[in-house]
Amino acid sequence: MLSIDLLLGVCLGYVALLFALAFYVDRRARQGHAGWIQSPIVFTLSISVYCTSWTFYGAVGSAARNGLEFITIYLGPTLVFIGWWWLLRKLVRIGKVHRITSIADLISSRYGKSSSVAVLVTLMALLATTPYIALQLQSVTRSYQAIVGEVDVSLSAFVVAAGMALFTILFGTRNVDANERHHGVVAAIAVEAVVKLAALLAVGLFVVFGVAGGVGSVFENIDTEVIYGAGNIFDARWVTLTFLSATAIICLPRQFQVTVVENVDERHLATASWLFPLYLFGMCLFVMPIAIAGLKFLPQGANPDLYVLTLPLSLGREDLALLAFLGGFSSATSMVIVAAIAVSTMVSNHIVVPISLYLLHGRREVSGDVRKILLTSRRISIAAVLGLGFLYFQASGGSDALAAIGLIAFVGVAQFLPSLLGGIFWRGATRNGALAGLLTGFALWAYTLFLPSFGGSVILSADVLSSGLFGLAALRPQALFGLVGYDPLVHAVIWSVGLNTLVFMIVSTLSEASQLDRLQGALFVDVFRIRSHEATRFEPGQANAEDLFVLAQRILGTEPARKLFDSMAREQGLASGLPWPTDAMIVQLERVLAGNVGAASAHAMVVRIAGRGSISMTELIDIADETQRLMEASRELSNKSNELTKISNELRRANQQLRQLDLQKDEFLSQVSHELRTPMTSIRSFSEILLSPETVTEDEQHRFVSIIHEESQRLTRLLDEILDMSRLEAGILEMPLAQVEADSVIDAAIDTLDGLIRKKQVSIERQSNVDHVLVSANEDRMQQILINLISNSIKYNTSQQPVISIRSESSGDSLYIDVSDNGGGVKREEAAAIFDKFSRGHRSNLDHGAGLGLSISRAIARNMGGDLTLEFAADETSFFRLRLTRKEVPTEQNN
Amino acid sequence: MAKVFSVWQEHADAKEDCNIMNNDPDDQPLSERKINDRSMILLLVGCLLLTPPLAGVFQLDTRILGIPFTGFYLFAVWAGLIAGAAALSRRIQKSVEWNDPEDAQDPQDMDSSQ
């Protein structure tokens, strides 16, 4: 048996060591030699404050009762750290930028620095933490009891509570600024983290290799039901516990304290992302073997929650038992210290300071008075939180009901999750939504889990538990609205977290956010993008630098306030005196004050001096719409690039057209030279013959000369046509339009061709339903078109009795002149090319035209505002249609 | 929660526009988005393997080295996840922009944080 003296001696020695370490580290840090205390490993070890005595003793107890289920409490945090470390990083960044002092401060700061949100979260945290602290006190006294036998439970619990309060006050309230870390505390809990891990591993190794004789033999003759628990281990409770523990690592006030507030470097999270899960892995590795060994070797009635301690005791290893006691002591004290700091900060910042400021209002304002209140209130808060824990422990009589409190606390802090995540990822979340969600979750948690955990002794009677509030079965706390068949814990999580989230989102979407709410939302959600210190909010010219200085003095103390204002003045380029109360300066000051008294109080105090603190609307829009603007810019860019693509496509098309035109021009030139070459060749050859007059007769001479004459006439005609063509295309052909009677032009054209008509014995059919219709045209040119069409019809007619019909009809403001013949017409496949230059139809072997006639005619028709087209009648015979505009000449319109 | 997720998604998508680096050899820094995505994959794998219904598949009555199978399985997956996170951690250190707000005054940091 270990003697009481030895145990107390070791204990006191250990505590003295922790005090000395904390003192030493604090002093070193003050002198600027933080050194190893700021390493990622120390950071990771401090996060392991997650493993309280509930882990150290309770995990083995849970494993002995429910098998592997205990592991879920460590899988949740593992998943968060390996996969969601960047959520923690965002929290850390927000915490640094906004000088966040606690989770209550973070949530309230996000929701428009609302003090009501801060108070609510603080009360919830207090309610969830107090029993947890009582649990730690209980485990220390019980472990003490297990070693030394009967002791005065109350006294030992009181001594432990008082000792921890002393430590926390000494090292946790040396300063009030959240951004000045508690290096001494962090060092102490890091050492405690090592001690508890080492103790658990030592006991585990001893059990596996010293007692059982190997890994495999531990599990020999053990029913799998002991290990898997009864029934299916992967059930709803498994999922719920994993979710809860994942939530707890984010939302527990003490975890927030060590992960976010005490963090000195975001980079440490990268190491913690695997090192902390590894730590948890180590803590869990031997839990199951110890539990099994406890079941095997210890008497039936032994408390499984103390196996870690009683197992080495009963097996005669007092040294190991002592180590295990220290491990349990370490895990309990580190949790209590950090939780007390976290909760007391909340209580003093969000409850005590606002009340005392209200009471102090109107009294003489003295430098450092608020600071004094802060320090005092924080010290008293620490003592009060631990006192509450002690009272709770006393009241609950150290009952086993406490064992369940760990999970109940988890569900309690899980109520922060919707507002927290919504706050940093969702701009639409509002203060009202957060308040409504928190209240809903809080109420449901209390009704379905917290109060029933007392088994009908507190507020809710046993009667209410079994038959529901007011006797309504639907209101049974553990079967709310008839939801039965679930574990009470799962039931409570479904209702509280589910409805909390739902109400939070619904109210957020229905309610209007205040300007400050919206601004903070933007700053929090986009914390990695927005240069926060540029976020200015106050209407300029309302604040007075002297008043602000007085305020800073009250909170920070004279010397720090002077230093702060000096540096701000230097930043503004002033050699001496107070800085100008610019927007940026006020925001910076508010941030510094927020690090001491919390965002809500700091805001309230600064606003009292700097006026209503109205947000300049343009600023708000600038910041709140930062993302919007980024998105718009990218959309604009993509529009521009689309436009560019369109333009380049058009350019490509135009380029293609140009190439085609170039090709056509070349073709045209070669065709022209070919056309010119034929008559030139005959002229040249006949003139060569004529040059040697002795070989030709007079008759022949005459015939040759007339051929030369004909050919040169044809040449001239061709050149005239080409000239016409190019003028028409260039648009420089003078073509004065006049009012012309269409029928008379047709008659004139027929008259002109009279000789040809007689020679070929062609009969002309005229149909006209338009008497004396006037069209806008150039008479000569119109006649030219008609002559071209009619002469084509005559020349290329293959019929024995050629008939040409000319119809004119008017429709709307157009006049159509159709020319058709019975001589074969144009084939449909030729139709597309018939108007091309130098193109001839299939009947062209009958005559030697240049193939420019139709092309020129169409150009003329178009110049006159009409068109010349090839149409096909219903029986597939083709005809040419000349369309002309039937309108009054402009001169008449003017009259 | 779905809304929160979609907001996160939007956030991530907007981030992608600033993303300049992509699939590169081992020692090169990855873009922050890629790192986050890989972490998310680790998280998803962990969630799938450690919760029902998939985890239920591994609740067997056999033993490995004398250890009941499910226990062995859970610790093995756990160790695997830690190894994955440790491997990713080196990249995280290198790739993520860890500019503290105190350094944000530095114009260079300002640019790179965009």
Tab-separated table of C-alpha atoms in Angstrom, chain B residues 12-87:
chain	number	residue	atom	x	y	z
B	12	ALA	CA	-14.036	27.175	-53.248
B	13	ASP	CA	-15.101	27.758	-56.837
B	14	ALA	CA	-14.375	31.422	-56.597
B	15	LYS	CA	-10.993	30.537	-55.229
B	16	GLU	CA	-10.270	28.386	-58.216
B	17	ASP	CA	-10.082	31.441	-60.421
B	18	CYS	CA	-6.975	32.502	-58.592
B	19	ASN	CA	-5.450	29.108	-58.949
B	20	ILE	CA	-2.397	29.138	-61.132
B	21	MET	CA	-0.536	25.945	-60.382
B	22	ASN	CA	-1.637	22.459	-61.227
B	23	ASN	CA	-0.534	18.849	-61.267
B	24	ASP	CA	3.155	19.029	-60.684
B	25	PRO	CA	5.884	16.756	-59.363
B	26	ASP	CA	6.204	15.862	-55.719
B	27	ASP	CA	8.432	18.594	-54.387
B	28	GLN	CA	6.568	21.456	-56.030
B	29	PRO	CA	4.051	23.315	-53.925
B	30	LEU	CA	0.452	22.544	-54.735
B	31	SER	CA	-2.226	25.145	-54.947
B	32	GLU	CA	-4.081	25.729	-51.726
B	33	ARG	CA	-7.277	24.495	-53.267
B	34	LYS	CA	-5.678	21.202	-54.246
B	35	ILE	CA	-4.392	20.742	-50.721
B	36	ASN	CA	-7.812	21.425	-49.277
B	37	ASP	CA	-9.345	19.020	-51.748
B	38	ARG	CA	-6.925	16.291	-50.782
B	39	SER	CA	-7.675	16.848	-47.126
B	40	MET	CA	-11.356	16.629	-47.927
B	41	ILE	CA	-10.782	13.337	-49.702
B	42	LEU	CA	-8.940	12.028	-46.644
B	43	LEU	CA	-11.880	13.143	-44.537
B	44	LEU	CA	-14.386	11.454	-46.842
B	45	VAL	CA	-12.425	8.223	-46.898
B	46	GLY	CA	-12.220	8.324	-43.117
B	47	CYS	CA	-15.944	8.977	-42.765
B	48	LEU	CA	-16.831	6.190	-45.181
B	49	LEU	CA	-14.572	3.600	-43.606
B	50	LEU	CA	-15.320	4.431	-39.989
B	51	THR	CA	-19.086	4.832	-40.008
B	52	PRO	CA	-21.960	2.612	-41.087
B	53	PRO	CA	-23.044	1.288	-43.451
B	54	LEU	CA	-19.581	0.554	-44.872
B	55	ALA	CA	-17.917	-0.036	-41.502
B	56	GLY	CA	-20.529	-2.680	-40.735
B	57	VAL	CA	-18.994	-4.823	-43.463
B	58	PHE	CA	-15.906	-5.165	-41.290
B	59	GLN	CA	-17.668	-6.324	-38.169
B	60	LEU	CA	-16.479	-9.915	-38.424
B	61	ASP	CA	-16.046	-12.673	-35.927
B	62	THR	CA	-12.518	-13.573	-37.020
B	63	ARG	CA	-9.257	-12.544	-35.430
B	64	ILE	CA	-5.964	-11.231	-36.705
B	65	LEU	CA	-2.901	-12.085	-34.574
B	66	GLY	CA	-5.357	-12.904	-31.859
B	67	ILE	CA	-6.940	-9.464	-32.041
B	68	PRO	CA	-10.659	-9.322	-32.823
B	69	PHE	CA	-11.008	-8.242	-36.444
B	70	THR	CA	-13.066	-5.078	-35.990
B	71	GLY	CA	-10.692	-3.669	-33.417
B	72	PHE	CA	-7.759	-4.381	-35.661
B	73	TYR	CA	-9.616	-2.839	-38.591
B	74	LEU	CA	-10.478	0.391	-36.754
B	75	PHE	CA	-6.938	0.950	-35.542
B	76	ALA	CA	-5.532	0.090	-38.964
B	77	VAL	CA	-7.771	2.628	-40.713
B	78	TRP	CA	-6.905	5.153	-38.024
B	79	ALA	CA	-3.190	4.598	-38.536
B	80	GLY	CA	-3.688	4.867	-42.290
B	81	LEU	CA	-5.443	8.191	-41.913
B	82	ILE	CA	-2.674	9.520	-39.697
B	83	ALA	CA	-0.075	8.403	-42.237
B	84	GLY	CA	-2.036	10.126	-45.001
B	85	ALA	CA	-2.325	13.314	-42.979
B	86	ALA	CA	1.375	13.223	-42.122
B	87	ALA	CA	2.264	12.865	-45.790
